[in-house]
PDB file of C-alpha atoms in Angstrom:
ATOM      1  CA  ASN F   4      47.715 -63.129 -44.628  1.00 45.00           C
ATOM      2  CA  ALA F   5      48.301 -61.112 -47.801  1.00 57.00           C
ATOM      3  CA  GLY F   6      48.977 -63.405 -50.689  1.00 88.00           C
ATOM      4  CA  VAL F   7      47.026 -66.619 -50.181  1.00 93.00           C
ATOM      5  CA  MET F   8      43.496 -65.879 -51.312  1.00 95.00           C
ATOM      6  CA  GLN F   9      40.579 -68.080 -50.411  1.00 96.00           C
ATOM      7  CA  ASN F  10      36.988 -67.683 -51.468  1.00 95.00           C
ATOM      8  CA  PRO F  11      34.340 -67.636 -50.457  1.00 96.00           C
ATOM      9  CA  ARG F  12      35.025 -66.620 -46.849  1.00 94.00           C
ATOM     10  CA  HIS F  13      31.725 -68.101 -45.754  1.00 95.00           C
ATOM     11  CA  LEU F  14      29.715 -70.783 -47.478  1.00 97.00           C
ATOM     12  CA  VAL F  15      26.346 -72.160 -46.447  1.00 97.00           C
ATOM     13  CA  ARG F  16      25.060 -75.378 -47.954  1.00 97.00           C
ATOM     14  CA  ARG F  17      22.156 -77.705 -47.280  1.00 97.00           C
ATOM     15  CA  ARG F  18      22.762 -81.375 -46.692  1.00 97.00           C
ATOM     16  CA  GLY F  19      23.285 -83.184 -49.967  1.00 97.00           C
ATOM     17  CA  GLN F  20      24.569 -80.174 -51.899  1.00 97.00           C
ATOM     18  CA  GLU F  21      28.078 -79.684 -53.216  1.00 98.00           C
ATOM     19  CA  ALA F  22      30.616 -77.267 -51.782  1.00 98.00           C
ATOM     20  CA  ARG F  23      33.481 -75.812 -53.803  1.00 98.00           C
ATOM     21  CA  LEU F  24      36.272 -73.983 -52.027  1.00 98.00           C
ATOM     22  CA  ARG F  25      38.898 -72.052 -53.951  1.00 98.00           C
ATOM     23  CA  CYS F  26      42.468 -71.149 -53.136  1.00 97.00           C
ATOM     24  CA  SER F  27      44.960 -69.026 -55.040  1.00 96.00           C
ATOM     25  CA  PRO F  28      48.478 -69.452 -53.624  1.00 94.00           C
ATOM     26  CA  MET F  29      50.934 -66.672 -53.006  1.00 92.00           C
ATOM     27  CA  LYS F  30      52.733 -65.392 -56.048  1.00 88.00           C
ATOM     28  CA  GLY F  31      55.670 -67.640 -56.804  1.00 85.00           C
ATOM     29  CA  HIS F  32      54.346 -70.534 -54.727  1.00 89.00           C
ATOM     30  CA  SER F  33      53.673 -73.784 -56.512  1.00 87.00           C
ATOM     31  CA  HIS F  34      52.792 -75.979 -53.524  1.00 91.00           C
ATOM     32  CA  VAL F  35      49.321 -75.942 -52.010  1.00 94.00           C
ATOM     33  CA  TYR F  36      48.053 -77.596 -48.864  1.00 94.00           C
ATOM     34  CA  TRP F  37      44.529 -77.904 -47.512  1.00 96.00           C
ATOM     35  CA  TYR F  38      43.733 -78.211 -43.816  1.00 95.00           C
ATOM     36  CA  ARG F  39      40.494 -78.593 -41.911  1.00 96.00           C
ATOM     37  CA  GLN F  40      39.810 -77.043 -38.536  1.00 91.00           C
ATOM     38  CA  LEU F  41      36.926 -78.462 -36.566  1.00 88.00           C
ATOM     39  CA  PRO F  42      35.523 -76.451 -33.639  1.00 80.00           C
ATOM     40  CA  GLU F  43      37.831 -76.454 -30.612  1.00 76.00           C
ATOM     41  CA  GLU F  44      40.501 -78.387 -32.506  1.00 79.00           C
ATOM     42  CA  GLY F  45      43.743 -77.649 -34.258  1.00 82.00           C
ATOM     43  CA  LEU F  46      44.263 -77.861 -37.981  1.00 89.00           C
ATOM     44  CA  LYS F  47      44.408 -81.283 -39.578  1.00 92.00           C
ATOM     45  CA  PHE F  48      46.274 -81.895 -42.813  1.00 92.00           C
ATOM     46  CA  MET F  49      44.086 -83.016 -45.690  1.00 95.00           C
ATOM     47  CA  VAL F  50      45.975 -82.885 -48.976  1.00 96.00           C
ATOM     48  CA  TYR F  51      49.131 -81.588 -50.635  1.00 94.00           C
ATOM     49  CA  LEU F  52      49.124 -80.612 -54.294  1.00 94.00           C
ATOM     50  CA  GLN F  53      51.460 -79.243 -56.879  1.00 92.00           C
ATOM     51  CA  LYS F  54      50.355 -78.028 -60.277  1.00 89.00           C
ATOM     52  CA  GLU F  55      48.319 -80.823 -61.893  1.00 89.00           C
ATOM     53  CA  ASN F  56      49.489 -83.353 -59.307  1.00 93.00           C
ATOM     54  CA  ILE F  57      48.151 -84.671 -56.037  1.00 95.00           C
ATOM     55  CA  ILE F  58      51.216 -85.477 -53.982  1.00 92.00           C
ATOM     56  CA  ASP F  59      49.630 -86.677 -50.757  1.00 93.00           C
ATOM     57  CA  GLU F  60      45.941 -87.026 -49.991  1.00 94.00           C
ATOM     58  CA  SER F  61      46.338 -89.196 -46.929  1.00 92.00           C
ATOM     59  CA  GLY F  62      44.327 -86.764 -44.788  1.00 93.00           C
ATOM     60  CA  MET F  63      41.333 -86.621 -47.090  1.00 94.00           C
ATOM     61  CA  PRO F  64      38.182 -88.575 -46.269  1.00 94.00           C
ATOM     62  CA  LYS F  65      37.937 -91.464 -48.711  1.00 90.00           C
ATOM     63  CA  GLU F  66      34.543 -90.492 -50.035  1.00 94.00           C
ATOM     64  CA  ARG F  67      32.931 -87.252 -51.211  1.00 97.00           C
ATOM     65  CA  PHE F  68      36.106 -85.156 -50.950  1.00 97.00           C
ATOM     66  CA  SER F  69      38.392 -84.314 -53.854  1.00 97.00           C
ATOM     67  CA  ALA F  70      41.008 -81.680 -54.627  1.00 97.00           C
ATOM     68  CA  GLU F  71      42.706 -80.378 -57.704  1.00 96.00           C
ATOM     69  CA  PHE F  72      45.282 -77.766 -58.655  1.00 95.00           C
ATOM     70  CA  PRO F  73      45.035 -77.245 -62.404  1.00 93.00           C
ATOM     71  CA  LYS F  74      47.703 -75.777 -64.603  1.00 90.00           C
ATOM     72  CA  GLU F  75      45.736 -72.553 -64.784  1.00 90.00           C
ATOM     73  CA  GLY F  76      43.551 -71.182 -62.038  1.00 92.00           C
ATOM     74  CA  PRO F  77      43.108 -71.766 -58.338  1.00 95.00           C
ATOM     75  CA  SER F  78      43.194 -74.959 -56.362  1.00 97.00           C
ATOM     76  CA  ILE F  79      39.727 -76.363 -55.674  1.00 98.00           C
ATOM     77  CA  LEU F  80      38.583 -78.431 -52.721  1.00 98.00           C
ATOM     78  CA  ARG F  81      35.311 -80.106 -53.594  1.00 98.00           C
ATOM     79  CA  ILE F  82      32.931 -81.740 -51.158  1.00 98.00           C
ATOM     80  CA  GLN F  83      30.038 -83.643 -52.651  1.00 97.00           C
ATOM     81  CA  GLN F  84      26.798 -84.460 -50.870  1.00 97.00           C
ATOM     82  CA  VAL F  85      27.738 -82.474 -47.794  1.00 97.00           C
ATOM     83  CA  VAL F  86      26.696 -83.625 -44.332  1.00 96.00           C
ATOM     84  CA  ARG F  87      26.488 -81.754 -41.023  1.00 94.00           C
ATOM     85  CA  GLY F  88      29.841 -83.128 -39.957  1.00 93.00           C
ATOM     86  CA  ASP F  89      31.540 -81.287 -42.831  1.00 96.00           C
ATOM     87  CA  SER F  90      30.899 -77.983 -41.050  1.00 95.00           C
ATOM     88  CA  ALA F  91      34.341 -76.577 -40.336  1.00 95.00           C
ATOM     89  CA  ALA F  92      36.854 -73.973 -41.357  1.00 94.00           C
ATOM     90  CA  TYR F  93      38.935 -75.041 -44.338  1.00 96.00           C
ATOM     91  CA  PHE F  94      42.319 -73.427 -44.718  1.00 95.00           C
ATOM     92  CA  CYS F  95      44.619 -73.362 -47.662  1.00 95.00           C
ATOM     93  CA  ALA F  96      48.352 -72.791 -47.341  1.00 93.00           C
ATOM     94  CA  SER F  97      51.104 -72.420 -49.889  1.00 92.00           C
ATOM     95  CA  SER F  98      54.872 -72.547 -49.995  1.00 89.00           C
ATOM     96  CA  PRO F  99      57.562 -72.145 -52.625  1.00 84.00           C
ATOM     97  CA  GLN F 100      58.979 -75.564 -51.777  1.00 70.00           C
ATOM     98  CA  TYR F 101      58.030 -78.115 -49.190  1.00 59.00           C
ATOM     99  CA  SER F 102      61.343 -78.511 -47.446  1.00 58.00           C
ATOM    100  CA  ASN F 103      61.748 -76.152 -44.527  1.00 62.00           C
ATOM    101  CA  GLN F 104      59.952 -73.128 -45.874  1.00 74.00           C
ATOM    102  CA  PRO F 105      57.059 -72.061 -43.651  1.00 82.00           C
ATOM    103  CA  GLN F 106      53.624 -72.448 -45.081  1.00 87.00           C
ATOM    104  CA  HIS F 107      51.608 -69.268 -45.512  1.00 90.00           C
ATOM    105  CA  PHE F 108      47.903 -69.506 -44.789  1.00 91.00           C
ATOM    106  CA  GLY F 109      44.821 -67.913 -46.252  1.00 92.00           C
ATOM    107  CA  ASP F 110      41.944 -66.584 -44.151  1.00 90.00           C
ATOM    108  CA  GLY F 111      39.942 -69.755 -44.637  1.00 93.00           C
ATOM    109  CA  THR F 112      36.478 -70.686 -45.792  1.00 95.00           C
ATOM    110  CA  ARG F 113      33.953 -71.290 -43.061  1.00 94.00           C
ATOM    111  CA  LEU F 114      31.553 -73.930 -44.268  1.00 96.00           C
ATOM    112  CA  SER F 115      28.189 -74.278 -42.552  1.00 96.00           C
ATOM    113  CA  ILE F 116      25.825 -77.122 -43.358  1.00 96.00           C
ATOM    114  CA  LEU F 117      22.146 -76.604 -42.643  1.00 93.00           C
TER     115      LEU F 117
ATOM    116  CA  ALA O  27      54.643 -90.542 -35.187  1.00 76.00           C
ATOM    117  CA  GLN O  28      54.856 -86.887 -34.314  1.00 81.00           C
ATOM    118  CA  SER O  29      52.516 -85.101 -31.978  1.00 88.00           C
ATOM    119  CA  VAL O  30      52.139 -81.689 -30.389  1.00 93.00           C
ATOM    120  CA  THR O  31      50.632 -80.963 -27.008  1.00 94.00           C
ATOM    121  CA  GLN O  32      49.412 -77.588 -25.896  1.00 95.00           C
ATOM    122  CA  LEU O  33      48.347 -78.207 -22.342  1.00 89.00           C
ATOM    123  CA  ASP O  34      46.548 -74.917 -21.762  1.00 93.00           C
ATOM    124  CA  SER O  35      43.399 -74.397 -23.781  1.00 92.00           C
ATOM    125  CA  GLN O  36      42.863 -70.911 -22.354  1.00 95.00           C
ATOM    126  CA  VAL O  37      45.198 -68.463 -20.668  1.00 96.00           C
ATOM    127  CA  PRO O  38      43.810 -65.253 -19.176  1.00 97.00           C
ATOM    128  CA  VAL O  39      46.383 -62.618 -18.273  1.00 97.00           C
ATOM    129  CA  PHE O  40      46.274 -58.957 -17.352  1.00 97.00           C
ATOM    130  CA  GLU O  41      47.650 -56.346 -19.686  1.00 97.00           C
ATOM    131  CA  GLU O  42      51.389 -55.661 -19.263  1.00 96.00           C
ATOM    132  CA  ALA O  43      51.860 -58.944 -17.385  1.00 97.00           C
ATOM    133  CA  PRO O  44      54.186 -61.649 -18.715  1.00 97.00           C
ATOM    134  CA  VAL O  45      52.807 -64.772 -20.350  1.00 97.00           C
ATOM    135  CA  GLU O  46      54.055 -68.218 -21.301  1.00 97.00           C
ATOM    136  CA  LEU O  47      52.169 -70.525 -23.650  1.00 97.00           C
ATOM    137  CA  ARG O  48      53.406 -74.070 -23.408  1.00 97.00           C
ATOM    138  CA  CYS O  49      54.112 -76.430 -26.279  1.00 96.00           C
ATOM    139  CA  ASN O  50      55.591 -79.913 -26.049  1.00 95.00           C
ATOM    140  CA  TYR O  51      56.205 -82.207 -28.959  1.00 93.00           C
ATOM    141  CA  SER O  52      57.208 -85.779 -29.564  1.00 89.00           C
ATOM    142  CA  SER O  53      59.261 -86.892 -32.517  1.00 82.00           C
ATOM    143  CA  SER O  54      61.892 -89.486 -33.252  1.00 76.00           C
ATOM    144  CA  VAL O  55      63.600 -87.284 -35.832  1.00 79.00           C
ATOM    145  CA  SER O  56      64.871 -83.747 -36.049  1.00 79.00           C
ATOM    146  CA  VAL O  57      62.106 -81.213 -36.202  1.00 84.00           C
ATOM    147  CA  TYR O  58      61.220 -77.754 -37.305  1.00 89.00           C
ATOM    148  CA  LEU O  59      58.938 -75.872 -34.948  1.00 91.00           C
ATOM    149  CA  PHE O  60      56.514 -73.044 -35.530  1.00 93.00           C
ATOM    150  CA  TRP O  61      54.159 -70.773 -33.661  1.00 95.00           C
ATOM    151  CA  TYR O  62      51.186 -69.382 -35.545  1.00 94.00           C
ATOM    152  CA  VAL O  63      48.659 -66.814 -34.320  1.00 94.00           C
ATOM    153  CA  GLN O  64      45.023 -66.761 -35.382  1.00 91.00           C
ATOM    154  CA  TYR O  65      42.862 -63.690 -34.840  1.00 90.00           C
ATOM    155  CA  PRO O  66      39.069 -64.139 -34.919  1.00 84.00           C
ATOM    156  CA  ASN O  67      37.746 -65.144 -38.323  1.00 78.00           C
ATOM    157  CA  GLN O  68      41.163 -65.002 -39.880  1.00 82.00           C
ATOM    158  CA  GLY O  69      43.738 -67.503 -41.035  1.00 84.00           C
ATOM    159  CA  LEU O  70      46.962 -68.415 -39.334  1.00 88.00           C
ATOM    160  CA  GLN O  71      49.849 -65.981 -39.386  1.00 91.00           C
ATOM    161  CA  LEU O  72      53.385 -67.189 -38.820  1.00 91.00           C
ATOM    162  CA  LEU O  73      54.672 -65.735 -35.565  1.00 93.00           C
ATOM    163  CA  LEU O  74      58.086 -67.365 -35.384  1.00 91.00           C
ATOM    164  CA  LYS O  75      59.925 -70.471 -36.423  1.00 90.00           C
ATOM    165  CA  TYR O  76      62.817 -72.633 -35.353  1.00 88.00           C
ATOM    166  CA  LEU O  77      64.634 -74.343 -38.202  1.00 84.00           C
ATOM    167  CA  SER O  78      68.201 -74.607 -36.941  1.00 79.00           C
ATOM    168  CA  GLY O  79      70.884 -72.568 -35.221  1.00 80.00           C
ATOM    169  CA  SER O  80      70.118 -70.466 -32.189  1.00 81.00           C
ATOM    170  CA  THR O  81      67.574 -72.106 -29.941  1.00 83.00           C
ATOM    171  CA  LEU O  82      66.028 -68.765 -29.001  1.00 85.00           C
ATOM    172  CA  VAL O  83      63.929 -67.214 -31.710  1.00 85.00           C
ATOM    173  CA  GLU O  84      62.122 -63.901 -31.628  1.00 85.00           C
ATOM    174  CA  SER O  85      59.256 -62.284 -33.466  1.00 86.00           C
ATOM    175  CA  ILE O  86      58.929 -58.654 -34.455  1.00 79.00           C
ATOM    176  CA  ASN O  87      56.173 -57.977 -31.926  1.00 85.00           C
ATOM    177  CA  GLY O  88      57.989 -59.027 -28.782  1.00 92.00           C
ATOM    178  CA  PHE O  89      57.270 -62.751 -28.589  1.00 95.00           C
ATOM    179  CA  GLU O  90      60.070 -65.260 -28.222  1.00 95.00           C
ATOM    180  CA  ALA O  91      60.307 -69.026 -28.039  1.00 95.00           C
ATOM    181  CA  GLU O  92      63.089 -71.324 -27.001  1.00 92.00           C
ATOM    182  CA  PHE O  93      63.712 -74.728 -28.473  1.00 91.00           C
ATOM    183  CA  ASN O  94      64.624 -77.149 -25.708  1.00 90.00           C
ATOM    184  CA  LYS O  95      65.587 -80.469 -27.193  1.00 87.00           C
ATOM    185  CA  SER O  96      66.045 -82.286 -23.893  1.00 89.00           C
ATOM    186  CA  GLN O  97      62.594 -81.281 -22.690  1.00 89.00           C
ATOM    187  CA  THR O  98      61.069 -81.479 -26.176  1.00 91.00           C
ATOM    188  CA  SER O  99      59.496 -78.092 -25.653  1.00 93.00           C
ATOM    189  CA  PHE O 100      59.024 -74.894 -27.611  1.00 95.00           C
ATOM    190  CA  HIS O 101      57.274 -72.557 -25.179  1.00 96.00           C
ATOM    191  CA  LEU O 102      56.176 -69.121 -26.312  1.00 96.00           C
ATOM    192  CA  ARG O 103      56.789 -66.142 -24.047  1.00 96.00           C
ATOM    193  CA  LYS O 104      56.212 -62.435 -23.953  1.00 97.00           C
ATOM    194  CA  PRO O 105      57.392 -60.220 -21.071  1.00 96.00           C
ATOM    195  CA  SER O 106      54.512 -57.748 -21.342  1.00 96.00           C
ATOM    196  CA  VAL O 107      51.288 -58.428 -23.221  1.00 96.00           C
ATOM    197  CA  HIS O 108      48.906 -55.990 -24.877  1.00 96.00           C
ATOM    198  CA  ILE O 109      45.181 -56.175 -25.433  1.00 95.00           C
ATOM    199  CA  SER O 110      45.918 -56.652 -29.127  1.00 94.00           C
ATOM    200  CA  ASP O 111      47.695 -59.944 -28.355  1.00 95.00           C
ATOM    201  CA  THR O 112      44.324 -61.536 -27.617  1.00 96.00           C
ATOM    202  CA  ALA O 113      44.119 -64.382 -30.115  1.00 96.00           C
ATOM    203  CA  GLU O 114      44.541 -68.121 -30.452  1.00 94.00           C
ATOM    204  CA  TYR O 115      48.067 -69.453 -30.692  1.00 96.00           C
ATOM    205  CA  PHE O 116      48.995 -72.710 -32.390  1.00 94.00           C
ATOM    206  CA  CYS O 117      52.226 -74.615 -32.072  1.00 95.00           C
ATOM    207  CA  ALA O 118      53.193 -76.839 -35.014  1.00 93.00           C
ATOM    208  CA  VAL O 119      55.935 -79.351 -35.733  1.00 91.00           C
ATOM    209  CA  SER O 120      57.339 -80.636 -38.992  1.00 87.00           C
ATOM    210  CA  SER O 121      60.086 -83.132 -39.681  1.00 81.00           C
ATOM    211  CA  GLY O 122      61.066 -81.169 -42.739  1.00 72.00           C
ATOM    212  CA  THR O 123      58.317 -82.516 -44.898  1.00 73.00           C
ATOM    213  CA  TYR O 124      55.160 -80.723 -45.845  1.00 79.00           C
ATOM    214  CA  LYS O 125      53.016 -82.230 -43.117  1.00 82.00           C
ATOM    215  CA  TYR O 126      52.601 -79.879 -40.237  1.00 88.00           C
ATOM    216  CA  ILE O 127      51.222 -81.361 -37.051  1.00 90.00           C
ATOM    217  CA  PHE O 128      49.331 -78.732 -35.106  1.00 91.00           C
ATOM    218  CA  GLY O 129      48.472 -78.561 -31.443  1.00 93.00           C
ATOM    219  CA  THR O 130      44.909 -77.891 -30.371  1.00 91.00           C
ATOM    220  CA  GLY O 131      45.658 -74.232 -29.713  1.00 93.00           C
ATOM    221  CA  THR O 132      45.774 -71.920 -26.700  1.00 95.00           C
ATOM    222  CA  ARG O 133      43.390 -68.992 -26.417  1.00 95.00           C
ATOM    223  CA  LEU O 134      45.196 -66.032 -24.935  1.00 97.00           C
ATOM    224  CA  LYS O 135      42.852 -63.452 -23.445  1.00 97.00           C
ATOM    225  CA  VAL O 136      44.440 -60.237 -22.302  1.00 96.00           C
ATOM    226  CA  LEU O 137      42.415 -58.418 -19.679  1.00 95.00           C
ATOM    227  CA  ALA O 138      42.429 -54.666 -19.110  1.00 93.00           C
TER     228      ALA O 138
END
């Protein structure tokens, strides 16, 4: 998984707090995707971003979740007022273009809500 | 809508035995198919991909998968597994857009 860097690897939050997950894509990649993996399930698409643009957020919960990919710096997935059900592994992937190039994944952030 | 089915949630197999992990998909359009492997507490690593051309694709560590359009399958096989192959394997489908649809995964456990 060299290249796509996610931090932190583990994040613990209490209910009601905010969680911020960061993702730096592979060098040369300008497309970022966020996925969520619930226990015993596969990955579910959340959002697709390019620099300064949200292309598709159809997989994002309508409330409390937001994502950005600024001109400078990593992509951020932000979860406000976390609840127990937000506990999951959140994976970021990147690609140089969205067509048929495989997405490369980071090691994920495992979010635990107390 | 596209979907991916991995029928086996867990597959135990003895070391040096062959293994097949099944993946079936449904799609009304042409697809790209992928197998990813996930080791504990790590992200997904691309194992192999089918984009076009030869229907049999191989990875560098001995896995292979065959795209079967008539059976809408993309099963993963290895003739002789090692302990180090113990991991979770995910099949994914894409119609050429950015949205990957993942299966629920198959846990391969290689026994000594």
